Short mmCIF file of C-alpha atoms in Angstrom, two decimals:
data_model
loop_
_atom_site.label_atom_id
_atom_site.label_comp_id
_atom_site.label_asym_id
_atom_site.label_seq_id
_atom_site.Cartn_x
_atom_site.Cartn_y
_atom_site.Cartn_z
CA UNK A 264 149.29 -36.90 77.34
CA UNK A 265 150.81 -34.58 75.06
CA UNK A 266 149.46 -31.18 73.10
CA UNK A 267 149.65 -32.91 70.06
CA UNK A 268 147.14 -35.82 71.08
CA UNK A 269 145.56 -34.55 74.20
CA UNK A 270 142.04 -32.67 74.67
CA UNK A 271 142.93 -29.31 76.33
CA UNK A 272 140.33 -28.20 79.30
CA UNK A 273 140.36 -25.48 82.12
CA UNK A 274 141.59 -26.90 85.48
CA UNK A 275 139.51 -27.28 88.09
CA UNK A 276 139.11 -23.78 89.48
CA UNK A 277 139.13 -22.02 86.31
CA UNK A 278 136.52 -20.65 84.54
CA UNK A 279 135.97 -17.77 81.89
CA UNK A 280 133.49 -15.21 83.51
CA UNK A 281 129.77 -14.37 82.64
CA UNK A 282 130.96 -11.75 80.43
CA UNK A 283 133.50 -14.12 78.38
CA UNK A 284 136.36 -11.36 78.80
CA UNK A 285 138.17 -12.72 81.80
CA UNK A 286 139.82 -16.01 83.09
CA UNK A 287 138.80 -16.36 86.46
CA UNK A 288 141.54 -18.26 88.54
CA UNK A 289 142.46 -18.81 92.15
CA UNK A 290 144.99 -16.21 92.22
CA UNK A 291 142.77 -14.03 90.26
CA UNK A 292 141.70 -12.99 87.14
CA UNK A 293 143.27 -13.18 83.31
CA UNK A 294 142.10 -10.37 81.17
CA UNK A 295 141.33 -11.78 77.30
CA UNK A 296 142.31 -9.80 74.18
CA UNK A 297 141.25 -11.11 70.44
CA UNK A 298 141.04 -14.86 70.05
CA UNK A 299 142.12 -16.33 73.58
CA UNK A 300 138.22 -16.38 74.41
CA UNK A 301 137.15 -17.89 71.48
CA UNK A 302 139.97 -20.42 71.77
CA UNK A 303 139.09 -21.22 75.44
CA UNK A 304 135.91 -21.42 74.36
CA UNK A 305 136.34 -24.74 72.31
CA UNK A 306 138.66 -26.14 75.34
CA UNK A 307 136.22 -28.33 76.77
CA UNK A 308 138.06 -31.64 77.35
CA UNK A 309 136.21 -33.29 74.35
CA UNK A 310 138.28 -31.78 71.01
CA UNK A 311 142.00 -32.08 70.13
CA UNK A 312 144.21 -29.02 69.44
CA UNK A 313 144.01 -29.57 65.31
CA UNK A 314 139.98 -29.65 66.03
CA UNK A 315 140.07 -26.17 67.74
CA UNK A 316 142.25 -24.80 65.19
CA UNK A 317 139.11 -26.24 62.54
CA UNK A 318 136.68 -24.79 64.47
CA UNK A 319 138.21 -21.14 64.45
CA UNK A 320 138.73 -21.59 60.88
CA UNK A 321 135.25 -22.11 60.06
CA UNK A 322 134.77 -19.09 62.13
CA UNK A 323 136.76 -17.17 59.77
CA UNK A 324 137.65 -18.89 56.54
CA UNK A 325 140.47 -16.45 55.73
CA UNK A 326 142.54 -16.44 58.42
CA UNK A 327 145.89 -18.26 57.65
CA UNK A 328 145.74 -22.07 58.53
CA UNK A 329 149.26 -22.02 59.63
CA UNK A 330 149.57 -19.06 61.75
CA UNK A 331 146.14 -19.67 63.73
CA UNK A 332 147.37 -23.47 64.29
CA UNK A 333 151.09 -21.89 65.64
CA UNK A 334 149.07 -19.26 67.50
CA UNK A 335 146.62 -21.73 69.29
CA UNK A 336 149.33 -24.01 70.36
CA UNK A 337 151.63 -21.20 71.58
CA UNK A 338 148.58 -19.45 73.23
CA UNK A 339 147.81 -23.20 75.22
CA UNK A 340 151.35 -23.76 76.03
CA UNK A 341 151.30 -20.58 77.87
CA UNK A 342 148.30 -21.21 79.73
CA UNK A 343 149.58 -24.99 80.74
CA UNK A 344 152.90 -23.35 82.32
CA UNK A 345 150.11 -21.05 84.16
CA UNK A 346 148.47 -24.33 85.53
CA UNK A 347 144.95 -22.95 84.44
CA UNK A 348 144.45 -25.85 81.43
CA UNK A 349 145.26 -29.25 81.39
CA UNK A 350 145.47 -31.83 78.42
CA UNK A 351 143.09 -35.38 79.25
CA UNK B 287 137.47 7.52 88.00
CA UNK B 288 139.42 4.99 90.75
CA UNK B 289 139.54 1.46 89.57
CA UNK B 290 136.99 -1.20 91.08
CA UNK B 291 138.50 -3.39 93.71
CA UNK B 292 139.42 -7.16 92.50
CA UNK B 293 138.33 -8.48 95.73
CA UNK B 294 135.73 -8.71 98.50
CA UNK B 295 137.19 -10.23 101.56
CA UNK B 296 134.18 -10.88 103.60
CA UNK B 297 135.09 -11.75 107.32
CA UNK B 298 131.69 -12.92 107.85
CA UNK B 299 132.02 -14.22 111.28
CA UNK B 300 135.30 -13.66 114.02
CA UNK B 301 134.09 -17.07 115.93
CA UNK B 302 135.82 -20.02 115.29
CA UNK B 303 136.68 -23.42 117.22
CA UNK B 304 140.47 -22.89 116.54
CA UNK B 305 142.51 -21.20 119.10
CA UNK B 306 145.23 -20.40 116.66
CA UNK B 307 148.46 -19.12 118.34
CA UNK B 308 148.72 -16.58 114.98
CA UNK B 309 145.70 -15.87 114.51
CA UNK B 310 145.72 -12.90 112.29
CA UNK B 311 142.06 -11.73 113.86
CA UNK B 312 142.56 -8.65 115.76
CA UNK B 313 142.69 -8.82 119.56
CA UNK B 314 139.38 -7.24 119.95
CA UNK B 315 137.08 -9.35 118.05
CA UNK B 316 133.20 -8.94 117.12
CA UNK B 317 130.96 -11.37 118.85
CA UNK B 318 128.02 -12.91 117.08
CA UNK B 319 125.23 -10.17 118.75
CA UNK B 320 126.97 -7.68 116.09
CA UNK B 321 127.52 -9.84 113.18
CA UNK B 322 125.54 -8.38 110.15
CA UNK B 323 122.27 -10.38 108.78
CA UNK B 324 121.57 -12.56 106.08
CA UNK B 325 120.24 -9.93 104.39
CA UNK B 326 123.15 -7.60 105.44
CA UNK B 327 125.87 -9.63 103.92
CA UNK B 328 123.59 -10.28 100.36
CA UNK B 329 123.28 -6.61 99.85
CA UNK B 330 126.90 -6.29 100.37
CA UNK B 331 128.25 -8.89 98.05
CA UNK B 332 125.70 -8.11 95.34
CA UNK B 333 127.39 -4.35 95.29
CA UNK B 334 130.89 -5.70 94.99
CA UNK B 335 130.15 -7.47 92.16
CA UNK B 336 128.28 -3.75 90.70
CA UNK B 337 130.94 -2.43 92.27
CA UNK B 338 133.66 -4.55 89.61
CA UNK B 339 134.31 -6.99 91.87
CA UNK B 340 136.00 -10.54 90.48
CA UNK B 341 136.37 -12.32 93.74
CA UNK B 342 134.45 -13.05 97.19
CA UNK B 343 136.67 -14.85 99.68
CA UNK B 344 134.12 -15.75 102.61
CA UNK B 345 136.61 -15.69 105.62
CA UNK B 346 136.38 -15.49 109.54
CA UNK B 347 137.13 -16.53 112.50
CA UNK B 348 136.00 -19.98 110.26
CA UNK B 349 133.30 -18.85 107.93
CA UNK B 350 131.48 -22.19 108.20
CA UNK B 351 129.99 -20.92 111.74
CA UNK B 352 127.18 -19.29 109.43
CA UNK B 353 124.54 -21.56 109.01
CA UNK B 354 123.68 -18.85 105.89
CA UNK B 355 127.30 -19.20 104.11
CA UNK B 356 125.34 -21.42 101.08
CA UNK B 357 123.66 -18.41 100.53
CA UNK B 358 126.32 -15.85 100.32
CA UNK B 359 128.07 -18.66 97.69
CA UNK B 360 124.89 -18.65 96.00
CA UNK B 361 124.12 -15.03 95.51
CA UNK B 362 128.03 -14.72 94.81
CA UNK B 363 127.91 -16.61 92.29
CA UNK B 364 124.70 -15.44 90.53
CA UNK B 365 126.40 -12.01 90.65
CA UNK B 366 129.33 -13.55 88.74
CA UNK B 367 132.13 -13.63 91.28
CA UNK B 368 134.63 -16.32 91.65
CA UNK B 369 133.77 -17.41 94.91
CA UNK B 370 137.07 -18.66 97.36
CA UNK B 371 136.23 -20.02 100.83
CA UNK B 372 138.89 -19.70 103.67
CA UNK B 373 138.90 -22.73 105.92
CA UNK B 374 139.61 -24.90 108.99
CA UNK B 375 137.65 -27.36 107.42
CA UNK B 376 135.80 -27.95 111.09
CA UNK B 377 131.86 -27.68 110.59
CA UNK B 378 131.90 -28.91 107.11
CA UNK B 379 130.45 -32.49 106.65
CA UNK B 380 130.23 -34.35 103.26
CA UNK B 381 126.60 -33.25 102.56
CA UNK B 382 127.67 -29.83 103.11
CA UNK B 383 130.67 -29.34 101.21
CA UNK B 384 128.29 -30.87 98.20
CA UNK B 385 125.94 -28.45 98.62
CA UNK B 386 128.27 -25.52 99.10
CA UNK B 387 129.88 -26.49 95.76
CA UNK B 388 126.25 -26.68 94.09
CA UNK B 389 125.81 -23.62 95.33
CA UNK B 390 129.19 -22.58 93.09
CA UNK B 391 131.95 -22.69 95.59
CA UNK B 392 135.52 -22.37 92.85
CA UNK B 393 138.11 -22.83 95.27
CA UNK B 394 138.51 -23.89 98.84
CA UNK B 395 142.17 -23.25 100.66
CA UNK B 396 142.14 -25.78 103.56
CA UNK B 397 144.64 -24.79 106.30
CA UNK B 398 146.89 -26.93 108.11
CA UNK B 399 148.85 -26.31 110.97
CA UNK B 400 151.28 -28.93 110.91
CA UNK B 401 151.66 -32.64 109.47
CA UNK B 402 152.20 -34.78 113.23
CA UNK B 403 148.87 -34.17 114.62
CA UNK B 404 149.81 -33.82 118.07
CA UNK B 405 151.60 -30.95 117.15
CA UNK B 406 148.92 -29.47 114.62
CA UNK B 407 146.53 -29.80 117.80
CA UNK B 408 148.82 -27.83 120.15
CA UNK B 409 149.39 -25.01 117.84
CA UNK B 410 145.19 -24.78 117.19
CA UNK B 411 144.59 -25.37 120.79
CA UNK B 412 141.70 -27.92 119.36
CA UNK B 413 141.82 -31.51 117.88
CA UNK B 414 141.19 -30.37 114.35
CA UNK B 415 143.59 -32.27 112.32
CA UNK B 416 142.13 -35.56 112.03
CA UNK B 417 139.03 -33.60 110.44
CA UNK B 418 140.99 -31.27 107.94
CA UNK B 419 142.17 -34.50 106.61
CA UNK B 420 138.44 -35.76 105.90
CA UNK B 421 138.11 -32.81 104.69
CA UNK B 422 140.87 -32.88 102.01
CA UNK B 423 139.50 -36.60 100.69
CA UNK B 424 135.85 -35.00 100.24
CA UNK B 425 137.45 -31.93 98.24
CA UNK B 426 138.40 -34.39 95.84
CA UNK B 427 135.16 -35.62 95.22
CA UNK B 428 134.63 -32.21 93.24
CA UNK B 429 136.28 -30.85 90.54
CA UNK B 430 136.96 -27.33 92.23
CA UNK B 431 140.05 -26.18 92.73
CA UNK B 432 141.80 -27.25 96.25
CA UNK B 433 144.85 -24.87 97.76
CA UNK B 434 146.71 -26.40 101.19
CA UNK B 435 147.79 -23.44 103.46
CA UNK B 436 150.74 -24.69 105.84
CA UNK B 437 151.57 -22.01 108.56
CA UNK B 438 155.10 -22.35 109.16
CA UNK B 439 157.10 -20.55 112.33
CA UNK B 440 160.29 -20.96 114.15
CA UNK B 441 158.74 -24.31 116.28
CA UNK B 442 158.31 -26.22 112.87
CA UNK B 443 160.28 -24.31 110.31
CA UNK B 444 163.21 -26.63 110.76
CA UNK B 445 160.66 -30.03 109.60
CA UNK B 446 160.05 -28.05 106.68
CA UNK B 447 160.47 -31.32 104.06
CA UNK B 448 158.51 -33.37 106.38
CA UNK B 449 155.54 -30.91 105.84
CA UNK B 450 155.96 -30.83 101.95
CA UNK B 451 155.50 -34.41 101.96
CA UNK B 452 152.75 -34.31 103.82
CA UNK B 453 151.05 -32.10 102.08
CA UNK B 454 151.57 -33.64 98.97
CA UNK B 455 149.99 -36.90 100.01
CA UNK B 456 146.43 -34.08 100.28
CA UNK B 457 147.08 -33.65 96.18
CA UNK B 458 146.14 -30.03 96.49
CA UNK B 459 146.70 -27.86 93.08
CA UNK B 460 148.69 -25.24 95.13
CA UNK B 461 150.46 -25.36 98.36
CA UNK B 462 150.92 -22.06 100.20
CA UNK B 463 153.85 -22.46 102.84
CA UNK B 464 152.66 -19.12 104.85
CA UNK B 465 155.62 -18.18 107.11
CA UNK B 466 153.52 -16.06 109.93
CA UNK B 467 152.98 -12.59 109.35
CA UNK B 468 153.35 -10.16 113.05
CA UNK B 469 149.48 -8.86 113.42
CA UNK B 470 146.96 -9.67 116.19
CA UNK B 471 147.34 -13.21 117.90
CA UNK B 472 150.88 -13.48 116.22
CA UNK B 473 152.17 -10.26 117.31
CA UNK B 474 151.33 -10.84 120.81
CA UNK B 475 152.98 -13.81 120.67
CA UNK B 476 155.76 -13.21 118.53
CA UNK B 477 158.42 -14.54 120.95
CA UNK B 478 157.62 -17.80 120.37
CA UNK B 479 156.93 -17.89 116.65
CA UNK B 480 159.17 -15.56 115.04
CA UNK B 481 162.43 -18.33 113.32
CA UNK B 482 166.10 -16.92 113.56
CA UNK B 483 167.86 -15.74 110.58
CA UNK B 484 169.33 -19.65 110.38
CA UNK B 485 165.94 -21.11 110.55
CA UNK B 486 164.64 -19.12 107.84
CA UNK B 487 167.88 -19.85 105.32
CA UNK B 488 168.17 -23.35 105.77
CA UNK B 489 164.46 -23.75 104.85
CA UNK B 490 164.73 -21.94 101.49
CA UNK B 491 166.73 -24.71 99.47
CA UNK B 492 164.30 -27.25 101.02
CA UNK B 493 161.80 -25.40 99.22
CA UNK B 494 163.69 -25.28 96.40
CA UNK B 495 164.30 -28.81 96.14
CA UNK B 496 160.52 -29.52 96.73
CA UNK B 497 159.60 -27.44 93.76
CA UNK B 498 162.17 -29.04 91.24
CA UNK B 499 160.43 -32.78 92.08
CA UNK B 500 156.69 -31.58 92.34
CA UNK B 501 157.18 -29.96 88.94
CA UNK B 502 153.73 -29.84 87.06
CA UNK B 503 152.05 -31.48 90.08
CA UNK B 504 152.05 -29.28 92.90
CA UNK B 505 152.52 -25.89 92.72
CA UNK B 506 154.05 -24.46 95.67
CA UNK B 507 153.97 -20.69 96.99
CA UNK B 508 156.60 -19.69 99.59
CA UNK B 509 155.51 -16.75 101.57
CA UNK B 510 158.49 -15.60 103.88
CA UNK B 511 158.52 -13.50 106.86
CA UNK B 512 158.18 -9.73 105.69
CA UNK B 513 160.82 -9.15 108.70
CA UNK B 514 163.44 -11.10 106.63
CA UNK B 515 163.07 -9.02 103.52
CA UNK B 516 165.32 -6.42 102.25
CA UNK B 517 162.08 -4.17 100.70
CA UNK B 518 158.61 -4.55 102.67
CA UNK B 519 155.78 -6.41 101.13
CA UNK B 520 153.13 -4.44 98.77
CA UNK B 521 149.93 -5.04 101.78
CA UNK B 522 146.95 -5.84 100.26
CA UNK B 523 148.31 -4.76 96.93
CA UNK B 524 148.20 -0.83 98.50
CA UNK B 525 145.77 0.70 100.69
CA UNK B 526 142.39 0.96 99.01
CA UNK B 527 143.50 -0.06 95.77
CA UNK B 528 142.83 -3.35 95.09
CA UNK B 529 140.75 -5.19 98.50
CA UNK B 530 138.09 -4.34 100.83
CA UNK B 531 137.33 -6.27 103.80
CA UNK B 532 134.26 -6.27 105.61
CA UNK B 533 134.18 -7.27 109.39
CA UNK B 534 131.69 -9.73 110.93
CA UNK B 535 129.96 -6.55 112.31
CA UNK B 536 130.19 -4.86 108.93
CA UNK B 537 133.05 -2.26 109.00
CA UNK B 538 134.37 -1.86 106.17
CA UNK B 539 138.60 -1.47 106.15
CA UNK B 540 141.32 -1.35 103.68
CA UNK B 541 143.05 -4.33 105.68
CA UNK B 542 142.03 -6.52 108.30
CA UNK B 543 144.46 -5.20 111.23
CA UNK B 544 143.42 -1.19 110.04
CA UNK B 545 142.01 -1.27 113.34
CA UNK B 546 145.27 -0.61 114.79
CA UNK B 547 145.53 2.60 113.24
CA UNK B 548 144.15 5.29 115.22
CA UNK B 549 141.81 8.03 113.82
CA UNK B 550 140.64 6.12 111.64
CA UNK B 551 136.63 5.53 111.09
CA UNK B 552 135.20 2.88 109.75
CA UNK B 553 132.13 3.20 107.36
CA UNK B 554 129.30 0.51 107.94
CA UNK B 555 128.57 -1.33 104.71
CA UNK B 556 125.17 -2.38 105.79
CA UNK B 557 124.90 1.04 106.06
CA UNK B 558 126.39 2.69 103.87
CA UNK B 559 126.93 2.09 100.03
CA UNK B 560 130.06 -0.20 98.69
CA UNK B 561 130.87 2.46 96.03
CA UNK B 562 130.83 5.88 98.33
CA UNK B 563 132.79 3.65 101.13
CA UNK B 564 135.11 3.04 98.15
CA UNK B 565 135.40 5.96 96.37
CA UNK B 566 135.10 8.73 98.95
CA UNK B 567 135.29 7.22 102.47
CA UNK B 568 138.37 9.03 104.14
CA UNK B 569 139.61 5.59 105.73
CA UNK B 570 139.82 4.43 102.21
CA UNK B 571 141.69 7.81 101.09
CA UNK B 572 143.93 7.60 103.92
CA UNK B 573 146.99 5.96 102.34
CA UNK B 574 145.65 5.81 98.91
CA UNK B 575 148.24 7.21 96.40
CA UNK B 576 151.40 8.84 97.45
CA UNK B 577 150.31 12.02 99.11
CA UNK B 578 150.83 10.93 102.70
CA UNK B 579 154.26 9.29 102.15
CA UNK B 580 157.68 10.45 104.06
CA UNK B 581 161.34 9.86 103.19
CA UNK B 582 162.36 7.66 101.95
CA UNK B 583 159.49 6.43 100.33
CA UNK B 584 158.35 9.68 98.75
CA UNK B 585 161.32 9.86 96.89
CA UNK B 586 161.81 6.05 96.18
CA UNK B 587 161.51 4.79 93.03
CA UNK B 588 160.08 2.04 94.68
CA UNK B 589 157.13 3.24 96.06
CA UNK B 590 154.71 2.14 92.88
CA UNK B 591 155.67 -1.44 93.69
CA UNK B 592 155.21 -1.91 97.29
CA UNK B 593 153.69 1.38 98.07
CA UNK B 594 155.70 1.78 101.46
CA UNK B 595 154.69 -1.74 102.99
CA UNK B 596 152.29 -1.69 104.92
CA UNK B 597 150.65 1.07 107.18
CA UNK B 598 149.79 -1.68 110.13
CA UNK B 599 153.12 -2.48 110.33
CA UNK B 600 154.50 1.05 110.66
CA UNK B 601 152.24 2.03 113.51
CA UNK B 602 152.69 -1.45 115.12
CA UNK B 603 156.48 -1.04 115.11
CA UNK B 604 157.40 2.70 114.75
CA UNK B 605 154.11 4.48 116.08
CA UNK B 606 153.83 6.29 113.13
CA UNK B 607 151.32 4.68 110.21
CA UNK B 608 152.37 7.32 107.79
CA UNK B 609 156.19 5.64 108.15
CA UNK B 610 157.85 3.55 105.85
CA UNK B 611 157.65 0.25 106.64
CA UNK B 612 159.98 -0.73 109.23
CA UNK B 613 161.46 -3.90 107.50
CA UNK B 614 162.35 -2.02 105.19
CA UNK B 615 166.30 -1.48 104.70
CA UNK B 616 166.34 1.65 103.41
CA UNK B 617 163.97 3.05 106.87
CA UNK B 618 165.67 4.85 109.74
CA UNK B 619 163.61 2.72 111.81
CA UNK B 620 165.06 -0.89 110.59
CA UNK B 621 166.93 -1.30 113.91
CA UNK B 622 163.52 -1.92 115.49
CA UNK B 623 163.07 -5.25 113.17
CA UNK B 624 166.69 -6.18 113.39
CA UNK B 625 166.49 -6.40 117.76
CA UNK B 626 163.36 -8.34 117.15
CA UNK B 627 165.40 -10.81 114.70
CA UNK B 628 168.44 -10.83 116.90
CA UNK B 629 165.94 -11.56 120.19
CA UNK B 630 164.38 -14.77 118.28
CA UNK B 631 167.71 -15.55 117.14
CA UNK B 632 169.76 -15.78 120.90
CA UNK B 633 166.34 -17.34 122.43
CA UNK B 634 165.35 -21.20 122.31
CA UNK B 635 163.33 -22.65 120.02
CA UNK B 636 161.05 -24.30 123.36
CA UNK B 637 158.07 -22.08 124.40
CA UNK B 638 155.21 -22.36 126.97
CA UNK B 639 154.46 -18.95 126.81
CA UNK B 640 151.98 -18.21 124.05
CA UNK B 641 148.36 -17.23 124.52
CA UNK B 642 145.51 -19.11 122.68
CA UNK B 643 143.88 -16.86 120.47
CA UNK B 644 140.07 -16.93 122.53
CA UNK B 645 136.63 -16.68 120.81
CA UNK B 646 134.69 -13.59 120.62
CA UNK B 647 132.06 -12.72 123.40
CA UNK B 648 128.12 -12.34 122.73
#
């Protein structure tokens, strides 16, 4: 499964908390600043990277196509290496 | 304004079925006549989460005694807190582990205490493994996350890689290889558990080696003995900064061995509220900040990263809990640690010695 094809989720054990600002992992806690929320948001397991990055545009149609597409993938590379979401 | 804690550890019961030869419990233990209520221990965890609480780790003695520990997951969760439980895995049945996750269990670390079984048994002084490993298949039946905690000392450091593979065939997302750490059961019977200097070196490539072929499968934590280490270990991320623990009979301490430390009074949290205990309780103040620091920590420019080491330690070692941490090589009192090491290191690795960690009385 790769980031280009694959469906990005939280791994088991990870979940954002009531309040939407924090990752709540085994270890602990990752605090969320700007878009990471709304990104994790759309991480469910059911839409590919290129859908999130269609969904946050619709959320606001004039951000730059290319940088929130570079951002999202950078931002879910990140969190991969962390072992808090996988790709199905 | 002090920060919140991150954590709750809730030690909600010191009884257990294990007879752990380390068990970090404290030598005096609370027996089940003083353990708090149901209600007790819902108050409590419903202030840590007011209180800014992110996690409850429900802990013992094995915290599956407590018929009510659905409960505390419950309420935990309903109060928002990432709720870890801290097992044996013995008194957990299918059924229950199902309804413990419905209840909103995130994570369960399963402890093993070695991968033969004959020797797992001997160091538990119970037959426990062959039900850890039921326990391990049912985990995966969830989609919660699963950590394997392997206690590793000097009479099974050197199978190391025999271990790893073991616990790789449990698929856990994490495995913590937890060298011992000197407090309560595993003081008294350091002797026999503490690995020579040899030991402890040949066992770090092994690690090594096991985290360049697990890559991206199993994540593995190696936690080595503080006595080995050049700086001491940050305890508890500093005293009263970042944990509280609550003991089965509701004291409320910086750290679960702060009972060694004398002086020192413990607020009641069924008593008393979460925040003042935090914020104003002078156990809590004790070490908190850099006040009560000596040389060479006071004028160490590492003393914002491991804040000393930790305060047990120092009294356990050097008598004095305002001391810097004796592992540390920059303390006057280093020598102490070093005759330990060279002890373990002349002695053999056999050992019929050790005491069996009993259960609490009524």
């Amino acid at each position: 499964m790769t980031a280009s094809t694959g469906r990005p989720q939280l791994k088991p054990g990870c979940r954002l908390s009531p309040a939407g600002d924090l990752l709540l992992i085994p270890e602990g806690a990752l605090r969320l600043e700007g878009p990471a929320c709304r990104i994790l948001r759309f991480c469910d397991g059911t839409k590919t990277v290129p859908e999130i990055v269609a969904a946050l545009l619709e959320e606001f149609p004039s951000a730059d196509q290319a940088k929130v597409s570079e951002e999202t993938s950078a931002f879910l590379v990140k969190l991969v290496e962390r072992a808090v979401v996988e790709f199905v | 304004m002090r920060t919140a804690p991150q954590a709750l550890i809730a030690e909600i019961t010191h009884r257990c079925p294990l007879h752990c030869v380390y068990c970090s419990n404290p030598l005096q233990m609370q027996g089940s006549a003083r353990e708090l209520s149901t209600a007790d221990w819902i108050g409590i965890i419903r202030q840590a989460a007011e209180l800014g609480c992110l996690h409850l780790h429900l802990t013992g003695g094995e915290p599956l005694m407590r018929r009510d520990i659905e409960e505390f997951v419950r309420i935990g969760r309903q109060w928002g807190l990432y709720i870890n439980l801290i097992t044996s895995g013995f008194g957990l049945s299918r059924e229950r582990l199902r309804a413990l996750v419905g209840a909103g269990l995130d994570h369960v670390q399963l402890s093993f205490q070695d991968s033969e079984e004959a020797h797992a048994n001997t160091f538990a002084g119970t037959k426990a493994h062959a039900q850890k490993l039921r326990v391990a298949g049912w985990i995966h039946e969830h989609r919660i996350a699963f950590t394997v905690n392997l206690v590793v000392h000097r009479q099974n450091i050197d199978r190391l890689e025999e271990l790893i593979r073991f616990a790789e065939q449990l698929q856990p997302d994490k495995l913590e290889i937890a060298n011992v750490q000197y407090y309560g059961w595993a003081l008294r019977n350091q002797l026999a558990l503490l690995p020579s200097r040899e030991q402890l070196r040949s066992s770090l490539p092994v690690v090594e080696a096991a985290r360049a072929r697990l890559s991206g499968a199993m994540r593995i934590d190696y936690v080595l003995p503080d006595y080995y280490a050049k700086y001491p270990k940050p305890c508890m991320g500093g005293w009263g900064r970042s944990l509280m623990l609550i003991d089965p009979a509701g004291r409320a301490m910086p750290c679960h061995s702060a009972g060694v430390v004398p002086g020192l009074e413990f607020p009641n949290a069924a008593t008393e509220s979460l925040r003042a205990i935090w914020e104003d309780s002078a156990a809590f103040q004790r070490f908190r900040g850099e006040e009560w620091m000596q040389e060479p920590c006071r004028s160490c420019e590492r003393k914002a990263i491991d804040f000393g080491g930790c305060r047990c330690q120092a009294m356990l070692l050097a008598g004095d809990a305002a001391a810097t941490d004796p592992v540390c090589s920059l303390s006057l009192r280093r020598p102490l640690v070093d005759d330990l090491i060279q002890q373990a290191s002349l002695r053999g690795s056999s050992n019929s010695q050790w005491v069996y960690r009993i259960d609490p009385m009524e």
